[in-house]
Short mmCIF file of C-alpha atoms in Angstrom, two decimals:
data_model
loop_
_atom_site.label_atom_id
_atom_site.label_comp_id
_atom_site.label_asym_id
_atom_site.label_seq_id
_atom_site.Cartn_x
_atom_site.Cartn_y
_atom_site.Cartn_z
CA UNK C 1 120.21 -147.42 79.19
CA UNK C 2 121.45 -146.98 75.59
CA UNK C 3 124.60 -145.10 74.56
CA UNK C 4 122.63 -141.92 73.85
CA UNK C 5 120.99 -141.83 77.27
CA UNK C 6 121.38 -138.27 78.66
CA UNK C 7 123.27 -137.81 81.90
CA UNK C 8 121.15 -137.28 84.98
CA UNK C 9 120.77 -133.54 85.54
CA UNK C 10 121.31 -131.81 88.85
CA UNK C 11 118.00 -130.94 90.48
CA UNK C 12 117.66 -127.36 91.59
CA UNK C 13 115.98 -127.45 95.02
CA UNK C 14 113.19 -125.20 96.17
CA UNK C 15 114.28 -121.92 97.71
CA UNK C 16 114.75 -122.48 101.41
CA UNK C 17 113.30 -120.13 103.99
CA UNK C 18 116.31 -119.66 106.22
CA UNK C 19 117.71 -116.66 107.99
CA UNK C 20 120.97 -115.20 106.83
CA UNK C 21 123.71 -115.79 109.41
CA UNK C 22 127.01 -114.04 110.09
CA UNK C 23 128.73 -117.43 110.00
CA UNK C 24 127.52 -118.15 106.47
CA UNK C 25 128.45 -114.65 105.31
CA UNK C 26 132.01 -115.03 106.65
CA UNK C 27 132.36 -118.50 105.12
CA UNK C 28 131.20 -117.23 101.74
CA UNK C 29 133.18 -113.99 101.70
CA UNK C 30 136.41 -115.85 102.42
CA UNK C 31 136.21 -117.30 98.89
CA UNK C 32 135.30 -114.15 96.99
CA UNK C 33 138.41 -112.04 96.84
CA UNK C 34 138.80 -109.78 93.83
CA UNK C 35 141.75 -111.92 92.71
CA UNK C 36 139.66 -115.10 92.83
CA UNK C 37 136.89 -113.58 90.71
CA UNK C 38 139.46 -112.11 88.32
CA UNK C 39 141.06 -115.54 87.87
CA UNK C 40 137.69 -117.12 87.01
CA UNK C 41 137.00 -114.45 84.38
CA UNK C 42 140.42 -114.55 82.70
CA UNK C 43 140.56 -118.35 82.73
CA UNK C 44 137.01 -118.68 81.43
CA UNK C 45 137.37 -116.19 78.58
CA UNK C 46 140.78 -117.56 77.55
CA UNK C 47 139.43 -121.12 77.43
CA UNK C 48 136.35 -120.03 75.51
CA UNK C 49 138.47 -118.37 72.85
CA UNK C 50 140.88 -121.31 72.58
CA UNK C 51 138.09 -123.84 72.21
CA UNK C 52 136.09 -121.70 69.81
CA UNK C 53 139.17 -121.15 67.63
CA UNK C 54 139.86 -124.90 67.57
CA UNK C 55 136.33 -125.48 66.24
CA UNK C 56 135.91 -122.55 63.86
CA UNK C 57 139.27 -120.96 63.14
CA UNK C 58 137.82 -117.69 64.47
CA UNK C 59 138.21 -115.73 67.68
CA UNK C 60 135.18 -115.02 69.85
CA UNK C 61 134.99 -111.35 68.82
CA UNK C 62 134.49 -112.29 65.16
CA UNK C 63 130.94 -113.57 65.64
CA UNK C 64 128.06 -113.05 68.09
CA UNK C 65 129.05 -115.75 70.57
CA UNK C 66 128.84 -113.96 73.93
CA UNK C 67 126.76 -116.83 75.33
CA UNK C 68 129.58 -119.23 74.43
CA UNK C 69 132.02 -117.04 76.39
CA UNK C 70 129.54 -116.71 79.27
CA UNK C 71 129.33 -120.48 79.57
CA UNK C 72 133.04 -120.87 80.24
CA UNK C 73 133.10 -118.02 82.79
CA UNK C 74 130.04 -119.51 84.53
CA UNK C 75 131.78 -122.88 84.67
CA UNK C 76 134.85 -121.34 86.35
CA UNK C 77 132.65 -119.55 88.89
CA UNK C 78 130.79 -122.77 89.63
CA UNK C 79 134.03 -124.72 90.06
CA UNK C 80 135.99 -122.20 92.10
CA UNK C 81 133.71 -119.80 93.96
CA UNK C 82 130.52 -121.64 94.77
CA UNK C 83 129.73 -123.61 97.90
CA UNK C 84 127.27 -126.34 96.91
CA UNK C 85 124.37 -126.33 96.45
CA UNK C 86 124.50 -123.09 94.47
CA UNK C 87 123.90 -122.02 90.89
CA UNK C 88 124.91 -119.70 88.06
CA UNK C 89 122.08 -118.28 85.93
CA UNK C 90 122.33 -116.76 82.44
CA UNK C 91 120.56 -113.65 81.11
CA UNK C 92 118.63 -112.63 84.22
CA UNK C 93 116.41 -109.58 83.71
CA UNK C 94 116.68 -106.80 86.27
CA UNK C 95 113.00 -107.28 87.14
CA UNK C 96 113.49 -110.98 87.85
CA UNK C 97 116.76 -110.26 89.64
CA UNK C 98 115.29 -107.86 92.21
CA UNK C 99 112.05 -109.81 92.68
CA UNK C 100 113.59 -113.25 93.14
CA UNK C 101 117.34 -113.16 93.63
CA UNK C 102 118.09 -109.93 95.46
CA UNK C 103 115.16 -109.69 97.84
CA UNK C 104 117.36 -108.41 100.66
CA UNK C 105 118.26 -105.31 98.66
CA UNK C 106 116.90 -102.23 100.43
CA UNK C 107 116.35 -98.82 98.89
CA UNK C 108 115.95 -97.20 95.50
CA UNK C 109 116.79 -99.47 92.55
CA UNK C 110 117.82 -96.36 90.61
CA UNK C 111 119.01 -96.99 87.05
CA UNK C 112 117.81 -100.61 87.20
CA UNK C 113 114.16 -99.92 88.03
CA UNK C 114 112.88 -99.22 84.51
CA UNK C 115 115.56 -100.94 82.45
CA UNK C 116 114.77 -103.94 80.26
CA UNK C 117 118.39 -105.05 80.31
CA UNK C 118 119.79 -108.18 81.88
CA UNK C 119 122.80 -109.33 83.81
CA UNK C 120 124.78 -111.81 81.69
CA UNK C 121 125.55 -114.02 84.70
CA UNK C 122 124.14 -114.13 88.22
CA UNK C 123 125.72 -116.41 90.83
CA UNK C 124 123.35 -117.64 93.55
CA UNK C 125 124.12 -118.76 97.07
CA UNK C 126 122.66 -121.64 99.10
CA UNK C 127 119.54 -119.58 99.79
CA UNK C 128 119.08 -118.71 96.08
CA UNK C 129 120.09 -115.11 96.64
CA UNK C 130 122.62 -113.41 94.36
CA UNK C 131 126.18 -113.10 95.59
CA UNK C 132 127.72 -111.96 92.30
CA UNK C 133 126.82 -110.43 88.93
CA UNK C 134 128.91 -110.42 85.74
CA UNK C 135 128.65 -108.45 82.49
CA UNK C 136 130.65 -109.68 79.47
CA UNK C 137 131.39 -108.17 76.06
CA UNK C 138 133.42 -109.01 72.95
CA UNK C 139 134.55 -106.44 70.32
CA UNK C 140 135.89 -102.89 70.45
CA UNK C 141 134.97 -100.37 73.14
CA UNK C 142 131.61 -98.67 72.57
CA UNK C 143 129.12 -96.52 74.46
CA UNK C 144 127.08 -99.68 75.16
CA UNK C 145 130.00 -101.01 77.17
CA UNK C 146 130.10 -97.84 79.21
CA UNK C 147 126.47 -98.35 80.25
CA UNK C 148 127.25 -101.90 81.42
CA UNK C 149 130.31 -100.74 83.36
CA UNK C 150 128.30 -98.01 85.05
CA UNK C 151 125.56 -100.52 85.96
CA UNK C 152 128.06 -102.85 87.61
CA UNK C 153 129.68 -99.95 89.44
CA UNK C 154 126.37 -98.42 90.55
CA UNK C 155 124.89 -101.73 91.68
CA UNK C 156 128.01 -102.65 93.66
CA UNK C 157 127.89 -99.32 95.47
CA UNK C 158 124.16 -99.54 96.18
CA UNK C 159 124.33 -103.13 97.41
CA UNK C 160 127.27 -102.56 99.79
CA UNK C 161 125.98 -102.95 103.34
CA UNK C 162 122.34 -103.50 102.33
CA UNK C 163 122.34 -106.69 100.28
CA UNK C 164 124.39 -109.86 100.18
CA UNK C 165 125.97 -109.34 96.77
CA UNK C 166 129.72 -109.76 97.25
CA UNK C 167 130.98 -108.79 93.81
CA UNK C 168 130.15 -107.23 90.47
CA UNK C 169 132.38 -107.71 87.43
CA UNK C 170 132.68 -106.41 83.90
CA UNK C 171 135.05 -107.97 81.36
CA UNK C 172 135.60 -107.84 77.62
CA UNK C 173 137.54 -109.74 74.97
CA UNK C 174 139.22 -107.32 72.54
CA UNK C 175 141.56 -108.06 69.63
CA UNK C 176 143.79 -105.92 67.44
CA UNK C 177 146.27 -105.96 64.56
CA UNK C 178 149.73 -104.40 64.66
CA UNK C 179 149.48 -100.63 64.94
CA UNK C 180 146.01 -100.65 66.52
CA UNK C 181 145.25 -99.64 70.10
CA UNK C 182 141.92 -101.39 70.62
CA UNK C 183 143.02 -103.16 73.80
CA UNK C 184 144.58 -100.14 75.48
CA UNK C 185 141.63 -97.92 74.52
CA UNK C 186 139.24 -100.36 76.18
CA UNK C 187 141.51 -100.70 79.21
CA UNK C 188 141.87 -96.92 79.65
CA UNK C 189 138.10 -96.43 79.37
CA UNK C 190 137.39 -99.06 82.03
CA UNK C 191 140.11 -97.75 84.34
CA UNK C 192 138.75 -94.21 84.03
CA UNK C 193 135.26 -95.41 84.96
CA UNK C 194 136.60 -96.67 88.29
CA UNK C 195 139.21 -93.96 88.90
CA UNK C 196 137.21 -92.34 91.69
CA UNK C 197 135.53 -95.46 93.03
CA UNK C 198 135.45 -95.79 96.80
CA UNK C 199 135.00 -99.56 96.64
CA UNK C 200 137.55 -102.35 96.41
CA UNK C 201 138.35 -102.59 92.68
CA UNK C 202 140.62 -105.05 90.89
CA UNK C 203 141.41 -104.01 87.32
CA UNK C 204 141.70 -106.79 84.72
CA UNK C 205 144.35 -106.48 82.01
CA UNK C 206 145.77 -109.49 80.18
CA UNK C 207 147.25 -109.37 76.68
CA UNK C 208 148.56 -112.13 74.42
CA UNK C 209 151.52 -111.93 72.06
CA UNK C 210 151.04 -111.18 68.38
CA UNK C 211 150.66 -114.29 66.23
CA UNK C 212 149.36 -115.22 62.82
CA UNK C 213 145.58 -115.33 62.73
CA UNK C 214 143.64 -115.49 59.47
CA UNK C 215 146.71 -114.29 57.54
CA UNK C 216 147.41 -111.29 59.80
CA UNK C 217 149.48 -110.65 62.90
CA UNK C 218 146.93 -110.22 65.67
CA UNK C 219 146.67 -110.43 69.43
CA UNK C 220 143.84 -110.36 71.96
CA UNK C 221 143.34 -108.90 75.38
CA UNK C 222 140.98 -109.38 78.32
CA UNK C 223 140.16 -106.14 80.11
CA UNK C 224 137.70 -105.28 82.84
CA UNK C 225 137.20 -104.70 86.54
CA UNK C 226 135.98 -106.59 89.61
CA UNK C 227 134.27 -104.68 92.42
CA UNK C 228 134.15 -106.47 95.77
CA UNK C 229 131.99 -105.37 98.69
#
C-alpha cells in the first residue's frame, strides 16, 4: 500500500464463445462512422505531437517514435469507439490477426497470407474479434507507405460482407518548411490510392500554421484515409 504501488490493471477476460448477432452488429456500427474514426486519429496524433514536443523539443517525425503516436491514437479509440469490455492491441502480426482476431474472415487472404508485416493497431470487440485496423506513419511519403495504404484498402474490400471488421485506416504525420510540399505530396498520393475505391472513404487532411520550430518556420500535417464497411 506504499506510494509506489502500481494501479490495479484491467483483466482481459477469456474469449467468449458466443454467436454474432444482428443486434450487436447494429449497436457497434452506429458508433463507427468514418468521421468518428477520423476524429480519433487526428486528435490522437495531434496530442502525441504536442506532448512529445513538450518533453523533447522535437516533433514526432524527427525520431523513431511511431509507438508513442500509436499509444495516443489507441487511447482515443478506446475512449470514443469501444463498447466495454473491448481492447486495442499494438503490433499484431498478420498471422496472429487471421488466426485469433479475424476468424470469421472467409476466403483468400491474398497479399496478407505470406507477409511478415503487422497492423500497428487492432481494435477488438466484446467477442475478441477485430472491428478495426490502423496503420500509422511519420515522415515524408515513401514507397513503404504505399504498401501500407494498399494493405488497408485491400483488406477493407476483402472483409466487406464476409468479416466483422468495420473500418481500416491509414494516417501519417508529415512536416515541412516554407517552400516545401511534403504535406500536399503525401495527401495527393493517398487520395490517388483511393480515387477509384468503391467503398466508403473519408480522406484525412489537417494542416497547422507555420511557426518557429528549432529555429525554422515549419508546420505539420496529418493526412490519411478511413475506409468504412
